[in-house]
Coordinates of C-alpha atoms in Angstrom, one line a residue:
X48 CA 125.7 273.2 135.6
X49 CA 122.4 274.5 137.1
X50 CA 121.2 275.4 133.6
X51 CA 121.5 271.7 132.6
X52 CA 119.3 270.6 135.6
X53 CA 116.7 273.2 134.7
X54 CA 116.7 272.1 131.1
X55 CA 116.4 268.4 132.2
X56 CA 113.5 269.3 134.5
X57 CA 111.7 271.1 131.7
X58 CA 112.2 268.2 129.4
X59 CA 111.0 265.6 131.9
X60 CA 108.0 267.8 132.7
X61 CA 107.2 268.1 129.0
X62 CA 107.4 264.3 128.5
X63 CA 105.2 263.6 131.5
X64 CA 102.7 266.2 130.3
X65 CA 102.5 264.8 126.8
X66 CA 102.2 261.2 128.2
X67 CA 99.4 262.2 130.6
X68 CA 97.6 264.0 127.8
X69 CA 97.8 260.9 125.5
X70 CA 96.6 258.6 128.3
X71 CA 93.7 260.9 129.0
X72 CA 92.7 260.9 125.3
X73 CA 92.9 257.1 125.3
X74 CA 90.8 257.0 128.5
X75 CA 88.1 259.3 126.9
X76 CA 88.0 257.2 123.7
X77 CA 87.6 254.0 125.7
X78 CA 85.0 255.6 127.9
X79 CA 83.0 256.9 125.0
X80 CA 83.0 253.5 123.3
X81 CA 82.1 251.7 126.5
X82 CA 79.2 253.9 127.3
X83 CA 78.1 254.5 123.7
X84 CA 74.7 253.9 122.3
X85 CA 74.2 250.2 123.0
X86 CA 71.1 250.2 120.8
X87 CA 73.1 251.4 117.9
X88 CA 75.7 248.6 118.5
X89 CA 72.9 246.0 118.8
X90 CA 71.3 247.2 115.5
X91 CA 74.7 247.0 113.7
X92 CA 75.2 243.5 115.2
X93 CA 71.8 242.4 114.0
X94 CA 72.4 243.9 110.5
X95 CA 75.7 242.1 110.2
X96 CA 74.2 238.8 111.5
X97 CA 71.5 239.0 108.8
X98 CA 74.0 239.8 106.1
X99 CA 76.1 236.9 107.3
X100 CA 73.2 234.5 107.2
X101 CA 72.4 235.5 103.6
X102 CA 76.0 234.9 102.6
X103 CA 76.0 231.5 104.2
X104 CA 72.9 230.5 102.3
X105 CA 74.4 231.7 99.1
X106 CA 77.6 229.7 99.7
X107 CA 75.6 226.6 100.5
X108 CA 73.7 226.9 97.2
X109 CA 77.0 227.4 95.3
X110 CA 78.5 224.4 97.0
X111 CA 75.5 222.3 96.0
X112 CA 75.8 223.6 92.4
X113 CA 79.5 222.5 92.3
X114 CA 79.0 219.1 93.9
X115 CA 75.7 218.0 92.4
X116 CA 75.7 215.5 89.5
X117 CA 74.6 216.4 86.0
X118 CA 71.0 215.3 86.0
X119 CA 68.3 217.2 84.1
X120 CA 66.0 217.1 87.1
X121 CA 68.6 218.8 89.3
X122 CA 69.6 221.2 86.5
X123 CA 66.1 222.8 86.6
X124 CA 66.2 223.0 90.4
X125 CA 69.7 224.4 90.3
X126 CA 68.7 226.9 87.6
X127 CA 65.8 228.1 89.8
X128 CA 68.1 228.4 92.8
X129 CA 70.6 230.4 90.8
X130 CA 67.9 232.7 89.7
X131 CA 66.7 233.1 93.3
X132 CA 70.3 234.2 94.3
X133 CA 70.1 237.1 91.8

């Protein structure tokens, strides 16, 4: 009977230890992200914003190509815009 209690105490201690270790790892990960290099994050955000803007401009040109009528004047303009996208 006493052996069962000892075994149960060992198991509970093990579970608590593993849980505490995982919580500490999670805390360290969050802490490192939170106090990380803000300049690096800002640079990445700027890079992604510029990339997004380029993609928005390309989509606008593609929308214009699809929706414009078939006039020879617009064909030349659209051809130039398509070449500019390349």
